[in-house]
Short mmCIF file of C-alpha atoms in Angstrom, two decimals:
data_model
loop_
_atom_site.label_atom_id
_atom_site.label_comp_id
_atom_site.label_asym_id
_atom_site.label_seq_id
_atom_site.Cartn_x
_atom_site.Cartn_y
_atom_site.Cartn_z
CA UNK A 163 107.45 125.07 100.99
CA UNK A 164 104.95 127.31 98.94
CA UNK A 165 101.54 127.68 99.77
CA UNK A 166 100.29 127.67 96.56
CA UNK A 167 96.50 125.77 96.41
CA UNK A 168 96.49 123.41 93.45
CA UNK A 169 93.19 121.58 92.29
CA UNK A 170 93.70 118.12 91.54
CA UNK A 171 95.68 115.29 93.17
CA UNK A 172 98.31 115.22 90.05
CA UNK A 173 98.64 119.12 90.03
CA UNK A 174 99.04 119.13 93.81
CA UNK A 175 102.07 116.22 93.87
CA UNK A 176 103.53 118.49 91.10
CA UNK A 177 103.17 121.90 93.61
CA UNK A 178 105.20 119.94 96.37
CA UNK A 179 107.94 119.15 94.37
CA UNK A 180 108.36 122.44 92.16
CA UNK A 181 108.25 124.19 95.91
CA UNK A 182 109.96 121.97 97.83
CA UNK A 183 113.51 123.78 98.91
CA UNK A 184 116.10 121.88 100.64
CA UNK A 185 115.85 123.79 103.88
CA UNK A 186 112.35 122.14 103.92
CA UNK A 187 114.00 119.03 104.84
CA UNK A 188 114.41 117.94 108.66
CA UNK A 189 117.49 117.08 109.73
CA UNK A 190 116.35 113.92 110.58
CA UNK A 191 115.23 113.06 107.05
CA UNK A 192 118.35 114.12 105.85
CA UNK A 193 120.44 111.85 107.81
CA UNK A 194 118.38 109.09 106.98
CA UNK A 195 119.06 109.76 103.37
CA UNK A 196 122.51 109.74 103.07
CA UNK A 197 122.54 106.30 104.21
CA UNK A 198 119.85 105.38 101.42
CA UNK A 199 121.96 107.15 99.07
CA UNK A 200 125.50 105.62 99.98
CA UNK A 201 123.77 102.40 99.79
CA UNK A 202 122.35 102.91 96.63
CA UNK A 203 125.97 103.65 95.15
CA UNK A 204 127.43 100.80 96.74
CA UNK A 205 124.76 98.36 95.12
CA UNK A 206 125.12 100.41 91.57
CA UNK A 207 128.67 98.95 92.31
CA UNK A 208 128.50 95.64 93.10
CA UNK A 209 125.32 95.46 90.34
CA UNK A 210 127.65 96.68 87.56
CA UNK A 211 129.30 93.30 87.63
CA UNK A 212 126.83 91.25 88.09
CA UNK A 213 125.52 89.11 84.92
CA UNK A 214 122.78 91.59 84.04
CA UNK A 215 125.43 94.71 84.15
CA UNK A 216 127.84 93.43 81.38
CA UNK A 217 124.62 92.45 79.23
CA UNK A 218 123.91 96.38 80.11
CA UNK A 219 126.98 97.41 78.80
CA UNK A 220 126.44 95.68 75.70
CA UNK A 221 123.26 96.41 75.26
CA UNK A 222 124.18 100.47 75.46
CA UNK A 223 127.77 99.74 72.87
CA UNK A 224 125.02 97.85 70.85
CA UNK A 225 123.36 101.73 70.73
CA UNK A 226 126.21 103.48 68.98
CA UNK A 227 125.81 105.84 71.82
CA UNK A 228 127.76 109.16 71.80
CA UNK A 229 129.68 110.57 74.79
CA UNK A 230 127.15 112.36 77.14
CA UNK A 231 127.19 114.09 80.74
CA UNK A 232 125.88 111.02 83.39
CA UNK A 233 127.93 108.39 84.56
CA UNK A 234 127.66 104.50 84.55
CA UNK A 235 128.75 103.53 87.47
CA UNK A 236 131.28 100.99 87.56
CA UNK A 237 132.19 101.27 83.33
CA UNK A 238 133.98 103.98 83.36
CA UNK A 239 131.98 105.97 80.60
CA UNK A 240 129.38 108.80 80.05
CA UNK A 241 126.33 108.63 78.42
CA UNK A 242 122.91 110.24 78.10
CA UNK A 243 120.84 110.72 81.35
CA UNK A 244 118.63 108.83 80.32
CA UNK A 245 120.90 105.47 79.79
CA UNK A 246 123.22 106.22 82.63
CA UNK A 247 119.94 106.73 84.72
CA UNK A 248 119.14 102.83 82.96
CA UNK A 249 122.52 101.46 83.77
CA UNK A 250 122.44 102.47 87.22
CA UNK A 251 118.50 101.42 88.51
CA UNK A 252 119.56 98.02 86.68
CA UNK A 253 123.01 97.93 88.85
CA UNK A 254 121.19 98.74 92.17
CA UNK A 255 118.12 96.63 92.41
CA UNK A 256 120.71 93.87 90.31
CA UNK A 257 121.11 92.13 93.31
CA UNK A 258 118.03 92.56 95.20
CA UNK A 259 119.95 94.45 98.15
CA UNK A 260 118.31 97.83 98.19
CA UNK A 261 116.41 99.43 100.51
CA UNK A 262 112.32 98.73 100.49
CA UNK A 263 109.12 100.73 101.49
CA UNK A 264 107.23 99.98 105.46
CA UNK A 265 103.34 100.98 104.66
CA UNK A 266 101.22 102.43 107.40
CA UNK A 267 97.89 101.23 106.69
CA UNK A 268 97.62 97.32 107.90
CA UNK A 269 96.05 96.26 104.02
CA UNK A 270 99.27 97.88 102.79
CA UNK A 271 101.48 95.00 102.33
CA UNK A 272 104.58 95.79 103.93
CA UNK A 273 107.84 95.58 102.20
CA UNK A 274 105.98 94.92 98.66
CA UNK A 275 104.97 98.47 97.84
CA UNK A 276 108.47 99.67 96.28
CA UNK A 277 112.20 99.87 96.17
CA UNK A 278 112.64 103.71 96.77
CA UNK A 279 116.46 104.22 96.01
CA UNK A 280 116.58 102.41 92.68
CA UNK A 281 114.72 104.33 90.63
CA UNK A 282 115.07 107.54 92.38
CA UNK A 283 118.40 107.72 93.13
CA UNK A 284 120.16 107.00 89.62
CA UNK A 285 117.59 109.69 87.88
CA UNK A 286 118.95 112.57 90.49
CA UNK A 287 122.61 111.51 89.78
CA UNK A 288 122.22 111.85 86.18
CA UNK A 289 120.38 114.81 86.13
CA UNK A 290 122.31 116.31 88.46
CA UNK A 291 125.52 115.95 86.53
CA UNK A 292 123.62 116.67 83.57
CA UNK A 293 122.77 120.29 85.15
CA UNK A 294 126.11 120.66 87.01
CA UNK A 295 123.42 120.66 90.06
CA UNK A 296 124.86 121.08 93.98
CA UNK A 297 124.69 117.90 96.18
CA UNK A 298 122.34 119.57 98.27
CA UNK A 299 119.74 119.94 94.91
CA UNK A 300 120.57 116.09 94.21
CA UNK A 301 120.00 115.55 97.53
CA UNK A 302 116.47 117.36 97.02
CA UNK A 303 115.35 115.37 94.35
CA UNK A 304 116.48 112.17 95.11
CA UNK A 305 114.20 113.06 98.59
CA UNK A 306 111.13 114.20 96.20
CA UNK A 307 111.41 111.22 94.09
CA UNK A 308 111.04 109.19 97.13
CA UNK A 309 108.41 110.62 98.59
CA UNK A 310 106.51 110.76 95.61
CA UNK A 311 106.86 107.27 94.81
CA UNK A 312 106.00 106.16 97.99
CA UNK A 313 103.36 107.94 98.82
CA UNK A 314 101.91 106.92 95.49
CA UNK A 315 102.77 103.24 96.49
CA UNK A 316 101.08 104.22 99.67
CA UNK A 317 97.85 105.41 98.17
CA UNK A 318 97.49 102.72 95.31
CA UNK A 319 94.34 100.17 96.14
CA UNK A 320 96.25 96.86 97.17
CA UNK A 321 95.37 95.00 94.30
CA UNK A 322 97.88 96.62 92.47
CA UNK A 323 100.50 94.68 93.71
CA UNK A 324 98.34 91.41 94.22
CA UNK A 325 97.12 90.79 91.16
CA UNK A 326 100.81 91.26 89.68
CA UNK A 327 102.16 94.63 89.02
CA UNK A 328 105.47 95.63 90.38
CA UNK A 329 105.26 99.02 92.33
CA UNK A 330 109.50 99.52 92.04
CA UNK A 331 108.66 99.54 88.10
CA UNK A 332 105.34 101.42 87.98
CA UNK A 333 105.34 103.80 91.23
CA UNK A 334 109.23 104.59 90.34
CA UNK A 335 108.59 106.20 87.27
CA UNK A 336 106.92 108.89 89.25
CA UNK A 337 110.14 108.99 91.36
CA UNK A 338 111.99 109.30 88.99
CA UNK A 339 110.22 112.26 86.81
CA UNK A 340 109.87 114.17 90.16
CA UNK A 341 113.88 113.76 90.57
CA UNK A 342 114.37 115.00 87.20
CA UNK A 343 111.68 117.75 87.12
CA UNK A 344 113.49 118.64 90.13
CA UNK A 345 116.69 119.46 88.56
CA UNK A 346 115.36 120.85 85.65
CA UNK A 347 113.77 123.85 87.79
CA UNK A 348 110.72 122.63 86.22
CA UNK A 349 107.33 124.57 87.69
CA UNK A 350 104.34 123.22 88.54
CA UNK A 351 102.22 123.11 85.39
CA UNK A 352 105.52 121.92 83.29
CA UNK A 353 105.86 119.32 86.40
CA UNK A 354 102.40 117.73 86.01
CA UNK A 355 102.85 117.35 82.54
CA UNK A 356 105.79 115.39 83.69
CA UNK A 357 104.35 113.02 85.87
CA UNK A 358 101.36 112.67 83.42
CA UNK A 359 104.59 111.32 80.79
CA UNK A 360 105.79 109.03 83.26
CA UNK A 361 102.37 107.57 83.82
CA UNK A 362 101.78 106.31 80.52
CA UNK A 363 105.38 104.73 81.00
CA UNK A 364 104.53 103.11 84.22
CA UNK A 365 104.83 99.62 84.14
CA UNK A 366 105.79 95.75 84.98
CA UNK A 367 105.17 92.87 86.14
CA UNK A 368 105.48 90.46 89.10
CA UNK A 369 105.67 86.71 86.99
CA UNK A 370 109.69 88.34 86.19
CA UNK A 371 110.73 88.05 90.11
CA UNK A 372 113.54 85.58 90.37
CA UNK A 373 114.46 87.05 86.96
CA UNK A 374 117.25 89.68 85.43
CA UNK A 375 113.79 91.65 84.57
CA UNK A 376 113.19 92.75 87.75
CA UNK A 377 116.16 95.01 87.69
CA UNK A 378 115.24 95.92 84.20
CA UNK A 379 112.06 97.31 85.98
CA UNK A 380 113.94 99.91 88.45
CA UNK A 381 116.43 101.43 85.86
CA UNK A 382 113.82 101.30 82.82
CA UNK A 383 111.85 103.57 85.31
CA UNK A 384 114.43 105.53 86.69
CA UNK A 385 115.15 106.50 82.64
CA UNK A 386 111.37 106.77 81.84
CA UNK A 387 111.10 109.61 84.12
CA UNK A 388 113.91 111.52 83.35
CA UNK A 389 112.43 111.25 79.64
CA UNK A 390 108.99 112.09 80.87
CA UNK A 391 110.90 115.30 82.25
CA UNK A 392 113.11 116.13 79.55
CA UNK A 393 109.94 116.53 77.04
CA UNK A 394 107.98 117.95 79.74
CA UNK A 395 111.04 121.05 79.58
CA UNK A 396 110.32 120.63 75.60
CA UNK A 397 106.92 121.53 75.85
CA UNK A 398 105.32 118.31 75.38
CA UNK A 399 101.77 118.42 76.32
CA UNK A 400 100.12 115.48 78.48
CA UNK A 401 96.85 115.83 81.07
CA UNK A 402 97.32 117.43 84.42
CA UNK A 403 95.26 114.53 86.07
CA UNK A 404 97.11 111.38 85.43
CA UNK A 405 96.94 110.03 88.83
CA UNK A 406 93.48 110.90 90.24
CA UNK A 407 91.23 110.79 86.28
CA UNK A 408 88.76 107.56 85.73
CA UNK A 409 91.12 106.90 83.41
CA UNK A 410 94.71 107.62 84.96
CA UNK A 411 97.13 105.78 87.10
CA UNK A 412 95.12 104.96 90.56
CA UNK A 413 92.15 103.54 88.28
CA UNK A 414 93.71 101.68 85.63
CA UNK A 415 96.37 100.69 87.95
CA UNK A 416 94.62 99.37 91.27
CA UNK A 417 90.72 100.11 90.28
CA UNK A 418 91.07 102.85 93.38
CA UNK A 419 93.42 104.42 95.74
CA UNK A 420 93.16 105.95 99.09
CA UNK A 421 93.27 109.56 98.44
CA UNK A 422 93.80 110.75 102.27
CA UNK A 423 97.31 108.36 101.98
CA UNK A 424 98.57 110.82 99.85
CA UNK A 425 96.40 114.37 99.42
CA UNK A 426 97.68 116.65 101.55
CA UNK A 427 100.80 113.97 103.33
CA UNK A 428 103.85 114.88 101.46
CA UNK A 429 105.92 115.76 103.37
CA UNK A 430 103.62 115.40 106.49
CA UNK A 431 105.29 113.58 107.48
CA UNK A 432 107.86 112.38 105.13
CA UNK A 433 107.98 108.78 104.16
CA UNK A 434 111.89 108.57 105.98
CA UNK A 435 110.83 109.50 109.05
CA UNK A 436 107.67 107.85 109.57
CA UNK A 437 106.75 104.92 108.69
CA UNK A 438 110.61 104.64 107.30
CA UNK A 439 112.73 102.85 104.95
CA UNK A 440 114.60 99.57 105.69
CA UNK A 441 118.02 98.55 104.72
CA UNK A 442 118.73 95.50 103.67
CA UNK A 443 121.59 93.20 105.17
CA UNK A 444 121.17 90.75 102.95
CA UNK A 445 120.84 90.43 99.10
CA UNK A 446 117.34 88.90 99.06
CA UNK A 447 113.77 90.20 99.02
CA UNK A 448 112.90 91.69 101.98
CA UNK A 449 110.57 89.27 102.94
CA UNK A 450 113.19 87.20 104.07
CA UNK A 451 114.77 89.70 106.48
CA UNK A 452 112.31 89.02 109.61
CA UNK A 453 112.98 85.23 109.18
CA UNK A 454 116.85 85.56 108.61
CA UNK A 455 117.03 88.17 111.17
CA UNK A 456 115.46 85.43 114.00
CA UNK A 457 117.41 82.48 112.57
CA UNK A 458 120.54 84.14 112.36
CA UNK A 459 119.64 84.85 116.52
CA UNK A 460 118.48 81.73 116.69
CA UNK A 461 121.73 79.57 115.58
CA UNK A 462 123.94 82.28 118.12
CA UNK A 463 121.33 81.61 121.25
CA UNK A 464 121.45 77.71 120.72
CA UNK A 465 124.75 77.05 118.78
CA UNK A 466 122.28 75.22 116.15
CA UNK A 467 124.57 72.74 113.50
CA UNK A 468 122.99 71.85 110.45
CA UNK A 469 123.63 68.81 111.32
CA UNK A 470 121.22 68.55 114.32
CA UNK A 471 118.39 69.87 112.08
CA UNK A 472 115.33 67.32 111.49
CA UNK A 473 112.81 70.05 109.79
CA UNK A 474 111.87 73.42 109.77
CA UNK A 475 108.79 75.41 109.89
CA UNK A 476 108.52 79.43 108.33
CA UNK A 477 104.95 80.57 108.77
CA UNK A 478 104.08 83.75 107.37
CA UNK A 479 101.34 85.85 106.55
CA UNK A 480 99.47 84.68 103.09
CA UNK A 481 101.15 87.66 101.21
CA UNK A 482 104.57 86.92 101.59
CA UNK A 483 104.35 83.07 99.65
CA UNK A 484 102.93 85.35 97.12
CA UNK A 485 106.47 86.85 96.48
CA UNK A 486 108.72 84.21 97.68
CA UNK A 487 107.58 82.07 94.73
CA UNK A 488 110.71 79.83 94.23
CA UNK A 489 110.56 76.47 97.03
CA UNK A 490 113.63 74.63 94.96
CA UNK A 491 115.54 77.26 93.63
CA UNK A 492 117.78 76.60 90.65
CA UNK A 493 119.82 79.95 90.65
CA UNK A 494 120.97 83.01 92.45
CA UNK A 495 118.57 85.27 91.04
CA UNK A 496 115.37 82.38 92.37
CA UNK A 497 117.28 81.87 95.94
CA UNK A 498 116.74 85.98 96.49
CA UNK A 499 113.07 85.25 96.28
CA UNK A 500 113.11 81.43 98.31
CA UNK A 501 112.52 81.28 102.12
CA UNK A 502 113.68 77.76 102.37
CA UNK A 503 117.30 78.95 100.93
CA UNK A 504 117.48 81.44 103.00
CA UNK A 505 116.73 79.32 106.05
CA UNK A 506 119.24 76.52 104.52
CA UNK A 507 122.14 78.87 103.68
CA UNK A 508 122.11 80.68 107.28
CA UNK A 509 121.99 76.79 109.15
CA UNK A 510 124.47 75.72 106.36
CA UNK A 511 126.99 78.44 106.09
CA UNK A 512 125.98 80.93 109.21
CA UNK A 513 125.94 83.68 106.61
CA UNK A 514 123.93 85.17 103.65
CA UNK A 515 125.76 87.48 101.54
CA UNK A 516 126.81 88.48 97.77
CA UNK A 517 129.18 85.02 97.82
CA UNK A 518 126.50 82.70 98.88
CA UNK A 519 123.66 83.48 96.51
CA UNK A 520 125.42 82.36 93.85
CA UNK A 521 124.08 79.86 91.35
CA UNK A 522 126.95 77.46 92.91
CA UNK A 523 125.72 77.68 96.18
CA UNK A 524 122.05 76.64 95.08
CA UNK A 525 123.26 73.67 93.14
CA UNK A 526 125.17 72.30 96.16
CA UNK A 527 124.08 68.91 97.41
CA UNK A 528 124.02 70.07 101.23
CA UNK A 529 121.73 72.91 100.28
CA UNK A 530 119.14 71.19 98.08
CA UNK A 531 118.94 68.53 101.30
CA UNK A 532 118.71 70.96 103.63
CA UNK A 533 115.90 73.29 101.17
CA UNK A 534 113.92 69.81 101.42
CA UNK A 535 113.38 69.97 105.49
CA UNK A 536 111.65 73.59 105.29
CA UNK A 537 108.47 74.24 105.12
CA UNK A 538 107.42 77.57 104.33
CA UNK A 539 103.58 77.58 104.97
CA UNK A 540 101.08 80.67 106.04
CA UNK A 541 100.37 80.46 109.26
CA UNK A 542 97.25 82.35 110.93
CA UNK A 543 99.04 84.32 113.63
CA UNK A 544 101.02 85.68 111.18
CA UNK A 545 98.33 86.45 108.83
CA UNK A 546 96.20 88.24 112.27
CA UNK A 547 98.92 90.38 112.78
CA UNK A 548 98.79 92.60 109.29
CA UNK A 549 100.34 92.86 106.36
CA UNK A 550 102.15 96.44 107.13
CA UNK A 551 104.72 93.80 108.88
CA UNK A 552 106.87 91.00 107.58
CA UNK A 553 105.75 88.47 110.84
CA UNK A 554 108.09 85.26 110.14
CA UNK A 555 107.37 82.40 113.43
CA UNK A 556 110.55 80.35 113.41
CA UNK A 557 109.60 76.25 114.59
CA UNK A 558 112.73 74.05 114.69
CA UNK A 559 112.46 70.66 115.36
CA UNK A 560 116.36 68.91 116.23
CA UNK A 561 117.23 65.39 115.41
CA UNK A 562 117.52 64.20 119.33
CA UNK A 563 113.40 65.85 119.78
CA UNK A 564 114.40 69.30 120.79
CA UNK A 565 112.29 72.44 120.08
CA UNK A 566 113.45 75.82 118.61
CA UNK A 567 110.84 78.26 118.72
CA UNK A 568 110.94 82.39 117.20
CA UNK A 569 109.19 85.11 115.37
CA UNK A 570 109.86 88.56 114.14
CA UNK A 571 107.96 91.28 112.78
CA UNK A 572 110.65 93.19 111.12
CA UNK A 573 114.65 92.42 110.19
CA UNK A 574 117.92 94.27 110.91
CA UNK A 575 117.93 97.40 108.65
CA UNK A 576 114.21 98.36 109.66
CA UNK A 577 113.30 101.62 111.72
CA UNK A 578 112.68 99.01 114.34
CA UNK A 579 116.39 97.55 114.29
CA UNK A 580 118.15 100.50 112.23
CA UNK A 581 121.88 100.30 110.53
CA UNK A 582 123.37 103.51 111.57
CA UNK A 583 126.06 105.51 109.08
CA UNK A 584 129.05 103.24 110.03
CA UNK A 585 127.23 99.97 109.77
CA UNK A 586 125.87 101.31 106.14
CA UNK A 587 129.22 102.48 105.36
CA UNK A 588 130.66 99.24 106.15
CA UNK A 589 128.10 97.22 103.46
CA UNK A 590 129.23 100.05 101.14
CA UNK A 591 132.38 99.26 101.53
CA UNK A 592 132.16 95.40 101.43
CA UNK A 593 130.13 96.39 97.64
CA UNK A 594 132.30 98.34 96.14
CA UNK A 595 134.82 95.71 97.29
CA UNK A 596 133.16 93.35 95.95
CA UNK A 597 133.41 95.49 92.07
CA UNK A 598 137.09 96.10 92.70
CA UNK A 599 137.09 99.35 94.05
CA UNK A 600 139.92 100.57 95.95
CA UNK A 601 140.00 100.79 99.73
CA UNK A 602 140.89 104.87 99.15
CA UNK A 603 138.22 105.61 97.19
CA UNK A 604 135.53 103.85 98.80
CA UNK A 605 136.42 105.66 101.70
CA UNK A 606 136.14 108.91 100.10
CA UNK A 607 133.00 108.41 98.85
CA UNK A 608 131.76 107.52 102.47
CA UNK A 609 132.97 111.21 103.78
CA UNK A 610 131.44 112.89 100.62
CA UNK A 611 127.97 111.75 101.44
CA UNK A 612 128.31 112.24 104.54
CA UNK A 613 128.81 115.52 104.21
CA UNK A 614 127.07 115.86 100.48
CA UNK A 615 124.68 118.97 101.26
CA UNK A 616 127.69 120.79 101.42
CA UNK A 617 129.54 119.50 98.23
CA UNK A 618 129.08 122.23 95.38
CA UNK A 619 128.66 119.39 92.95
CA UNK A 620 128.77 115.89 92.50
CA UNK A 621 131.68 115.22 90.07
CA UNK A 622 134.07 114.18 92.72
CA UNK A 623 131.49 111.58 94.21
CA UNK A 624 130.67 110.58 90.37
CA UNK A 625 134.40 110.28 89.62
CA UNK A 626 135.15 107.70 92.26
CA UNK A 627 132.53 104.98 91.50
CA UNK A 628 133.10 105.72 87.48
CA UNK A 629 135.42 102.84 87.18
CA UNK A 630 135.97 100.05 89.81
CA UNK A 631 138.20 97.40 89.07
#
């Protein structure tokens, strides 16, 4: 990396990624981010035919759009960066199945900050076919746009997210604009105007969980920032202090931010290796992973039937009802944020995947009874143990008197239980599957990020998930 001394926070986060060269990344990182990415394009998959991709697809014929360079994955057609970029964030968080943020600090709430993938991830892709770029430099600024945006989820005073914002929405913008800037060879001063674009972009809002807006949020980011970037390269002018002013994004934002999270930490070390990402193996907010993680051990240890099941108890610290808003869910989109479904489907059906959040599934007699024996309450050991972790405490009472006890800090796909390569590859597959995509090509795509440092562009990868069924 350069050694360049920037003043100013902003102008500083805009050095590290005009500097930032792809040897800079540790190996370690950059195994860690393939399987982020290959996620990512198995969920832009499976997200392009969900409800909210079709009404995507209509939305960009309803544009009179002409022809462009960037894919939409899963339509089969090309479009402006900036829409494809749209398209895919939407597809990706669609189904509430991507990867999330850990925090570090304990006030940090952990697994609320931000979605990383989603909005990076779709604005390096379209940028990077937009520039004919390597898949080592998409590889670079997919990794810049997460660290940025997490770090800046990292530093951002709590309320933030308390009091209602959406860090995926508003911290993904920057993700996205460092992506972009990224691939546009953009240098420091044209950078910070970039990120300065993206912060007057930055926004939405929490009351849309359980919603098709939540989506919205990660690909309207994901295309904010590669605008932000593309009239940065115009000239556009815009402070160099967005982040750190009275007046910029920390302030307005969160009223404060914790400038030793992020001054002088990108990079050091990067947000993949420590604290890490989690992967989600299950399409539900990650909230729910800790819980379904012990029941789903649980029901194997003590061959539990749903049957036997008098009531259940999910305590939690107080932050986590605060997301998990929807105790009688009425469709798929409210069961991904419900911790009694969750608890219901995985006693009901012993699994929780894309074919049991369905609106269906949620309507069904034997899950509304079994929603109405869980109690999802905060519980004070929980709430003692911090709100960097997800602590779920598991109490099961059976119909003959028997007691089930269990708790978890974190959920399968965490640093602390990690999906390797195969196990991620085997989700992608199950995805794309899912979209109609061909045994062949999925498997293709699996070796190509695998090996995607070392592809001298992305065409072949963006060729594959064009069109799925």
């Amino acid at each position: 990396m350069g050694n360049a001394v920037q003043t100013g926070l902003t102008n500083y986060v805009a050095g590290f990624v005009s500097d930032t060269r792809l040897a800079d990344l540790p190996d370690d990182v950059v195994a860690l981010g393939k399987k982020s990415i290959l996620d990512g394009l198995g969920l832009a998959l499976s997200g392009s035919v969900a409800r909210s991709g079709e009404l995507v697809r209509q939305h960009l014929d309803e544009l009179g759009l002409q022809p462009g360079a960037a894919t939409v994955i899963g339509a089969g057609r090309k479009v402006a960066p900036r829409f494809a970029a749209f398209a895919n964030g939407v597809g990706i968080h669609a189904d509430d199945y991507d990867d999330t943020q850990l925090a570090v600090a304990t006030d940090r709430v952990y697994g609320l900050l931000t979605h990383p993938t989603a909005p990076a991830l779709p604005a390096a892709l379209a940028m990077g076919e937009q520039t004919g770029a390597s898949g080592g430099a998409v590889m670079l600024a997919y990794h810049l746009g997460v660290e940025v945006e997490c770090k800046i989820a990292e530093a951002i005073a709590p309320r933030h997210y308390q009091t209602g914002f959406h860090a995926t929405a508003t911290c993904g913008t920057f993700a996205a604009a460092a992506a972009a800037a990224s691939l546009l060879r953009l240098d420091a001063e044209a950078t910070a105007r970039a990120l300065s674009v993206a912060g007057s972009q930055s926004a939405g809002l929490r009351e849309n969980f359980g919603t098709m807006t939540k989506p919205f949020h990660a690909g309207r980011s994901s295309e904010s920032g590669i605008v932000a970037a593309q009239l940065a390269a115009s000239g556009w002018t815009a402070t160099d202090k967005i982040l750190e002013a009275p007046r910029g994004f920390f302030q307005a934002a969160g009223g404060g931010y914790d400038a030793g999270a992020i001054q002088s930490r990108l990079g050091a070390p990067w947000t993949f290796a420590a604290p890490g990402i989690s992967i989600k193996p299950h399409p539900s907010g990650s909230l729910t992973h800790p819980g379904m993680t012990e029941m789903a051990r649980l029901i194997r240890k003590h061959g539990i039937k749903a049957a036997d099941v008098e009531h259940v108890r999910v305590g939690t610290n107080s932050n986590m009802p605060n997301a998990l808003i929807h105790h009688r869910p009425q469709d798929e989109l409210q069961a991904k944020f419900s911790m009694e479904f969750c608890m219901a489907i995985l006693l009901l059906d012993g699994k929780a995947g894309l074919s049991e959040f369905t609106d269906e599934t949620t309507r069904r007699d034997d899950v509304r009874a079994m929603i109405g024996k869980v109690d999802f309450v905060v519980d004070e050991r929980a709430e003692r143990a911090g709100y960097h972790k997800m602590t779920t405490i598991i109490d099961i009472t059976l119909r003959d008197g028997g007691k089930i006890h269990g708790e978890a800090d974190f959920g399968k796909g965490s640093p602390a239980n990690p999906m390797s390569y195969d196990e991620v590859a085997a989700k992608f597959r199950d995805n794309a599957a899912h979209a109609g995509l061909a045994r062949a090509a999925a498997d293709e795509v699996v070796d190509l990020v695998r090996e995607l440092e070392r592809q001298p562009s992305i065409e072949r990868l963006m060729g594959l998930v064009a069109r799925a069924g």
